[in-house]
Short mmCIF file of C-alpha atoms in Angstrom, two decimals:
data_model
loop_
_atom_site.label_atom_id
_atom_site.label_comp_id
_atom_site.label_asym_id
_atom_site.label_seq_id
_atom_site.Cartn_x
_atom_site.Cartn_y
_atom_site.Cartn_z
CA MET K 1 0.93 -71.56 30.30
CA VAL K 2 2.48 -74.88 29.37
CA ASN K 3 0.58 -78.10 30.00
CA GLY K 4 -1.46 -76.34 32.67
CA LEU K 5 1.61 -74.95 34.45
CA THR K 6 2.45 -71.28 34.70
CA LEU K 7 5.57 -69.42 35.77
CA ASN K 8 3.78 -68.34 38.93
CA ASP K 9 3.43 -71.96 40.11
CA PHE K 10 7.19 -72.37 40.16
CA LEU K 11 7.85 -68.92 41.63
CA ILE K 12 5.46 -69.67 44.49
CA LEU K 13 7.12 -73.05 45.07
CA GLY K 14 10.47 -71.26 45.19
CA LEU K 15 9.01 -68.71 47.60
CA ALA K 16 7.74 -71.46 49.91
CA VAL K 17 11.12 -73.21 50.00
CA PHE K 18 12.87 -69.87 50.53
CA LEU K 19 10.62 -68.94 53.47
CA LEU K 20 11.13 -72.33 55.11
CA GLY K 21 14.88 -71.84 54.71
CA VAL K 22 14.72 -68.37 56.27
CA TYR K 23 12.68 -69.73 59.18
CA CYS K 24 15.24 -72.51 59.62
CA VAL K 25 18.13 -70.01 59.68
CA LEU K 26 16.33 -67.71 62.12
CA THR K 27 15.28 -70.30 64.67
CA ARG K 28 18.27 -72.63 64.85
CA ARG K 29 21.05 -72.19 67.31
CA ASN K 30 22.75 -75.31 65.98
CA ALA K 31 25.31 -74.25 63.38
CA ILE K 32 24.61 -77.27 61.17
CA GLY K 33 20.89 -76.42 61.23
CA ILE K 34 21.73 -72.93 59.97
CA LEU K 35 23.74 -74.44 57.11
CA MET K 36 20.74 -76.61 56.21
CA GLY K 37 18.58 -73.50 56.03
CA ILE K 38 21.10 -71.87 53.71
CA GLU K 39 20.99 -74.92 51.45
CA LEU K 40 17.19 -74.60 51.26
CA ILE K 41 17.49 -70.91 50.34
CA LEU K 42 20.00 -71.68 47.57
CA ASN K 43 17.69 -74.39 46.22
CA ALA K 44 14.83 -71.87 46.12
CA ALA K 45 17.00 -69.48 44.12
CA ASN K 46 17.87 -72.29 41.72
CA ILE K 47 14.20 -73.15 41.20
CA ASN K 48 13.64 -69.55 40.12
CA TYR K 49 16.62 -69.59 37.75
CA ILE K 50 15.48 -72.78 36.06
CA ALA K 51 11.86 -71.63 35.88
CA PHE K 52 12.80 -68.32 34.24
CA SER K 53 15.11 -70.19 31.88
CA PHE K 54 12.25 -72.53 30.94
CA PHE K 55 9.54 -69.93 30.47
CA GLY K 56 11.80 -67.26 28.99
CA GLY K 57 11.62 -68.70 25.54
CA GLY K 58 14.37 -71.28 25.74
CA GLY K 59 15.95 -71.77 22.38
CA ALA K 60 19.74 -71.78 22.45
CA ASN K 61 19.94 -69.61 25.57
CA TYR K 62 21.13 -71.63 28.56
CA ASP K 63 22.11 -68.75 30.86
CA GLY K 64 19.64 -69.69 33.59
CA GLN K 65 20.82 -73.28 33.76
CA VAL K 66 24.48 -72.23 33.73
CA PHE K 67 23.80 -69.88 36.64
CA ALA K 68 22.08 -72.69 38.52
CA ILE K 69 25.13 -74.90 38.06
CA PHE K 70 27.39 -72.12 39.36
CA VAL K 71 25.11 -71.73 42.39
CA ILE K 72 25.31 -75.48 43.06
CA MET K 73 29.10 -75.33 42.77
CA LEU K 74 29.36 -72.44 45.22
CA ALA K 75 26.92 -74.22 47.57
CA ALA K 76 29.25 -77.22 47.61
CA ALA K 77 32.26 -75.04 48.40
CA GLU K 78 30.27 -73.20 51.06
CA ALA K 79 29.09 -76.43 52.69
CA VAL K 80 32.62 -77.84 52.77
CA ILE K 81 34.14 -74.72 54.34
CA GLY K 82 31.17 -74.21 56.69
CA LEU K 83 31.28 -77.76 58.00
CA ALA K 84 35.08 -77.59 58.38
CA ILE K 85 34.72 -74.43 60.46
CA ILE K 86 31.95 -76.06 62.52
CA LEU K 87 34.14 -79.10 63.17
CA ALA K 88 37.04 -76.82 64.18
CA ILE K 89 34.73 -74.94 66.58
CA TYR K 90 33.52 -78.25 67.97
CA GLN K 91 37.07 -79.47 68.55
CA ASN K 92 37.89 -76.32 70.49
CA LEU K 93 34.66 -75.62 72.37
CA ARG K 94 32.93 -79.04 72.42
CA THR K 95 29.69 -77.39 71.23
CA ILE K 96 28.27 -76.12 67.96
CA ASP K 97 25.93 -73.61 69.58
CA VAL K 98 26.51 -70.45 67.56
CA GLY K 99 25.92 -68.39 70.72
CA ALA K 100 28.86 -70.09 72.44
CA ALA K 101 31.48 -69.13 69.85
CA GLU K 102 32.26 -65.80 71.49
CA THR K 103 35.79 -66.23 72.77
CA LEU K 104 36.88 -63.15 70.79
CA SER K 105 34.43 -60.82 72.61
CA GLY K 106 36.01 -58.89 75.42
CA MET E 1 1.74 -82.64 34.01
CA ARG E 2 -0.06 -80.66 36.69
CA MET E 3 -0.28 -83.78 38.86
CA ILE E 4 3.46 -84.44 38.52
CA PHE E 5 4.23 -80.86 39.49
CA VAL E 6 1.95 -81.05 42.52
CA LEU E 7 3.57 -84.33 43.56
CA PHE E 8 7.16 -82.99 43.36
CA ALA E 9 6.16 -79.67 44.93
CA ALA E 10 4.47 -81.48 47.84
CA VAL E 11 7.52 -83.68 48.42
CA THR E 12 9.77 -80.60 48.33
CA VAL E 13 7.69 -78.38 50.58
CA ILE E 14 6.83 -81.08 53.14
CA SER E 15 10.46 -82.18 53.40
CA ALA E 16 11.64 -78.59 53.68
CA GLY E 17 9.01 -78.05 56.36
CA VAL E 18 10.27 -81.03 58.35
CA THR E 19 13.80 -79.65 57.95
CA ALA E 20 12.76 -76.25 59.22
CA PHE E 21 10.41 -77.29 62.03
CA SER E 22 11.82 -80.54 63.40
CA ARG E 23 13.37 -80.29 66.83
CA ASN E 24 15.76 -83.15 66.09
CA ILE E 25 18.70 -82.16 63.90
CA VAL E 26 19.03 -85.74 62.62
CA HIS E 27 15.43 -85.69 61.36
CA SER E 28 16.19 -82.36 59.70
CA ALA E 29 19.25 -83.79 57.96
CA PHE E 30 17.36 -86.76 56.58
CA ALA E 31 14.36 -84.65 55.56
CA LEU E 32 16.75 -82.55 53.49
CA LEU E 33 17.06 -85.62 51.22
CA GLY E 34 13.40 -85.32 50.24
CA ALA E 35 13.73 -81.59 49.60
CA PHE E 36 16.75 -82.01 47.32
CA ALA E 37 15.19 -84.93 45.45
CA GLY E 38 11.92 -83.03 44.97
CA VAL E 39 13.80 -80.04 43.59
CA ALA E 40 15.63 -82.37 41.19
CA GLY E 41 12.23 -83.61 39.98
CA ILE E 42 11.12 -80.02 39.43
CA TYR E 43 14.25 -79.44 37.33
CA VAL E 44 13.40 -82.42 35.13
CA LEU E 45 9.90 -81.04 34.73
CA LEU E 46 11.45 -77.75 33.57
CA ALA E 47 13.57 -79.44 30.86
CA ALA E 48 16.82 -79.04 32.82
CA ASP E 49 18.03 -82.62 32.77
CA PHE E 50 21.72 -81.85 33.27
CA VAL E 51 21.06 -79.53 36.21
CA ALA E 52 18.87 -82.22 37.78
CA MET E 53 21.70 -84.74 37.55
CA VAL E 54 24.16 -82.21 39.00
CA GLN E 55 21.67 -81.57 41.80
CA ILE E 56 21.48 -85.27 42.62
CA PHE E 57 25.25 -85.82 42.42
CA VAL E 58 26.39 -82.71 44.26
CA TYR E 59 23.56 -82.10 46.72
CA ILE E 60 22.38 -85.58 47.62
CA GLY E 61 25.65 -87.38 46.99
CA GLY E 62 27.95 -84.72 48.39
CA ILE E 63 26.51 -81.99 50.56
CA LEU E 64 23.86 -84.11 52.25
CA VAL E 65 26.27 -86.92 53.12
CA LEU E 66 28.74 -84.33 54.41
CA THR E 67 26.03 -82.72 56.53
CA ILE E 68 24.97 -86.04 58.03
CA PHE E 69 28.64 -86.83 58.74
CA ALA E 70 29.00 -83.51 60.54
CA VAL E 71 25.81 -84.07 62.54
CA MET E 72 27.04 -87.45 63.70
CA LEU E 73 30.60 -86.26 64.40
CA THR E 74 29.62 -83.29 66.51
CA GLN E 75 26.81 -84.59 68.71
CA GLY E 76 25.82 -87.68 70.54
CA LEU E 77 22.58 -88.61 68.85
CA THR E 78 20.71 -88.41 72.13
CA GLY E 79 22.38 -85.21 73.35
CA VAL E 80 20.18 -82.76 75.21
CA ASN E 81 20.87 -79.74 73.04
CA VAL E 82 20.53 -81.58 69.77
CA SER E 83 18.63 -78.64 68.39
CA ASN E 84 17.61 -75.67 70.42
CA ARG E 85 16.13 -72.46 69.19
CA ALA E 86 17.78 -69.07 68.89
CA VAL E 87 15.08 -66.57 67.96
CA GLY E 88 11.68 -67.45 69.39
CA ARG E 89 9.18 -69.15 67.14
CA ILE E 90 6.78 -66.21 67.10
CA PRO E 91 9.18 -63.42 65.96
CA ALA E 92 10.72 -65.74 63.38
CA LEU E 93 7.30 -66.78 62.09
CA ALA E 94 6.14 -63.15 61.93
CA THR E 95 9.25 -62.07 60.01
CA THR E 96 8.90 -64.96 57.62
CA LEU E 97 5.20 -64.40 57.00
CA ILE E 98 5.57 -60.65 56.41
CA ALA E 99 8.44 -61.19 53.98
CA GLY E 100 6.44 -63.96 52.31
CA ALA E 101 3.35 -61.78 51.91
CA VAL E 102 5.37 -59.00 50.30
CA MET E 103 7.09 -61.38 47.90
CA LEU E 104 3.82 -63.15 47.06
CA CYS E 105 2.25 -59.79 46.15
CA ALA E 106 5.27 -59.00 44.00
CA ILE E 107 5.04 -62.36 42.22
CA LEU E 108 1.32 -62.08 41.55
CA LYS E 109 1.32 -58.43 40.45
CA THR E 110 4.34 -58.46 38.15
CA PRO E 111 3.54 -59.09 34.47
CA TRP E 112 6.30 -61.63 33.89
CA TYR E 113 7.83 -61.89 30.48
CA ALA E 114 6.83 -65.32 29.27
CA ALA E 115 7.90 -66.05 25.74
CA GLY E 116 6.80 -69.65 25.76
CA ALA E 117 8.44 -72.76 27.02
CA ARG E 118 11.71 -74.46 26.27
CA SER E 119 11.24 -77.65 24.34
CA ILE E 120 12.02 -80.89 26.15
CA ALA E 121 15.39 -81.71 24.61
CA PRO E 122 18.85 -82.62 25.90
CA THR E 123 20.60 -79.56 27.29
CA THR E 124 24.14 -80.84 27.70
CA TYR E 125 25.27 -79.61 24.27
CA GLY E 126 24.12 -76.06 24.91
CA ILE E 127 25.42 -75.96 28.48
CA GLY E 128 28.80 -77.32 27.41
CA ASN E 129 29.06 -74.67 24.71
CA ALA E 130 28.07 -71.96 27.20
CA PHE E 131 30.68 -73.14 29.71
CA LEU E 132 33.49 -73.15 27.17
CA GLY E 133 32.25 -70.08 25.31
CA ALA E 134 30.64 -67.13 27.04
CA TYR E 135 31.24 -68.45 30.57
CA VAL E 136 34.79 -69.77 30.21
CA LEU E 137 36.30 -67.28 32.68
CA PRO E 138 33.79 -67.98 35.51
CA PHE E 139 34.20 -71.68 34.72
CA GLU E 140 37.96 -71.53 35.23
CA LEU E 141 37.54 -69.36 38.34
CA ALA E 142 35.14 -71.96 39.70
CA SER E 143 37.83 -74.59 39.56
CA ILE E 144 40.18 -72.30 41.51
CA VAL E 145 37.43 -71.68 44.08
CA LEU E 146 36.88 -75.41 44.48
CA LEU E 147 40.63 -76.02 44.85
CA ALA E 148 40.85 -73.28 47.48
CA ALA E 149 37.84 -74.74 49.31
CA LEU E 150 39.42 -78.19 49.23
CA ILE E 151 42.75 -77.02 50.65
CA GLY E 152 41.07 -74.68 53.11
CA ALA E 153 38.81 -77.39 54.47
CA ILE E 154 41.76 -79.72 54.99
CA VAL E 155 43.78 -77.02 56.74
CA ILE E 156 40.91 -75.90 58.98
CA SER E 157 39.69 -79.31 60.09
CA ARG E 158 43.07 -81.03 60.42
CA GLN E 159 43.86 -82.38 63.86
CA GLU E 160 47.06 -80.60 64.70
CA SER E 161 49.41 -82.22 67.12
CA ARG E 162 50.35 -79.38 69.43
CA GLU E 163 53.11 -80.43 71.70
#
């Protein structure tokens, strides 16, 4: 309990963002919409990392924040590659409907 | 403090909700801005100033702009199938709510180890030491990953002249 805030407040905020991201991934057929959902999920994970880092005593231990920075870095790489693939699909199929990218199925 | 948390949390959750529920992919993309900014505010509240700045630079300045670029490159803004749904709303909502209920129970029932809070102080010194000390190998690998992503993205999205 710090200034009226507990760890559970932040975990529940992370849970809410995570669930909205999962809903976004499940319901979109637009590939870019799915990527947006993934970004929300990664942000939820980062909220948890930072919250545990904050409430876990702090001191000279920055592991949680370092992990969050690695997650942000991988999210950037993932977004770049994902959007490049989506643009390549769009150039070939003129759509980004993930159900339409099935030219490999027999 | 509580009020600030509620403010940032509301901005985050409402923006994420617009992202998840909006039928228009352009609205979703712009609502993502609020979600990322709200999360950055939460980081500041949790004494993670450097991570908050990285969040603003990388997410809002990089990923979000890239996403909006992709939205505008791939669709006419008034296209019919701007955003259609894959799984129906009801199954998706049911899955989400069940998973949420389980995780909420887990959060509330677990006796979390809470040793007290980090003091509000600059974190760049500690993070820099961690990156060049215990985490130097992942740090160097990260640069290779980013280089591979850079080259890969150029190769994948390049307009090849096939004649």
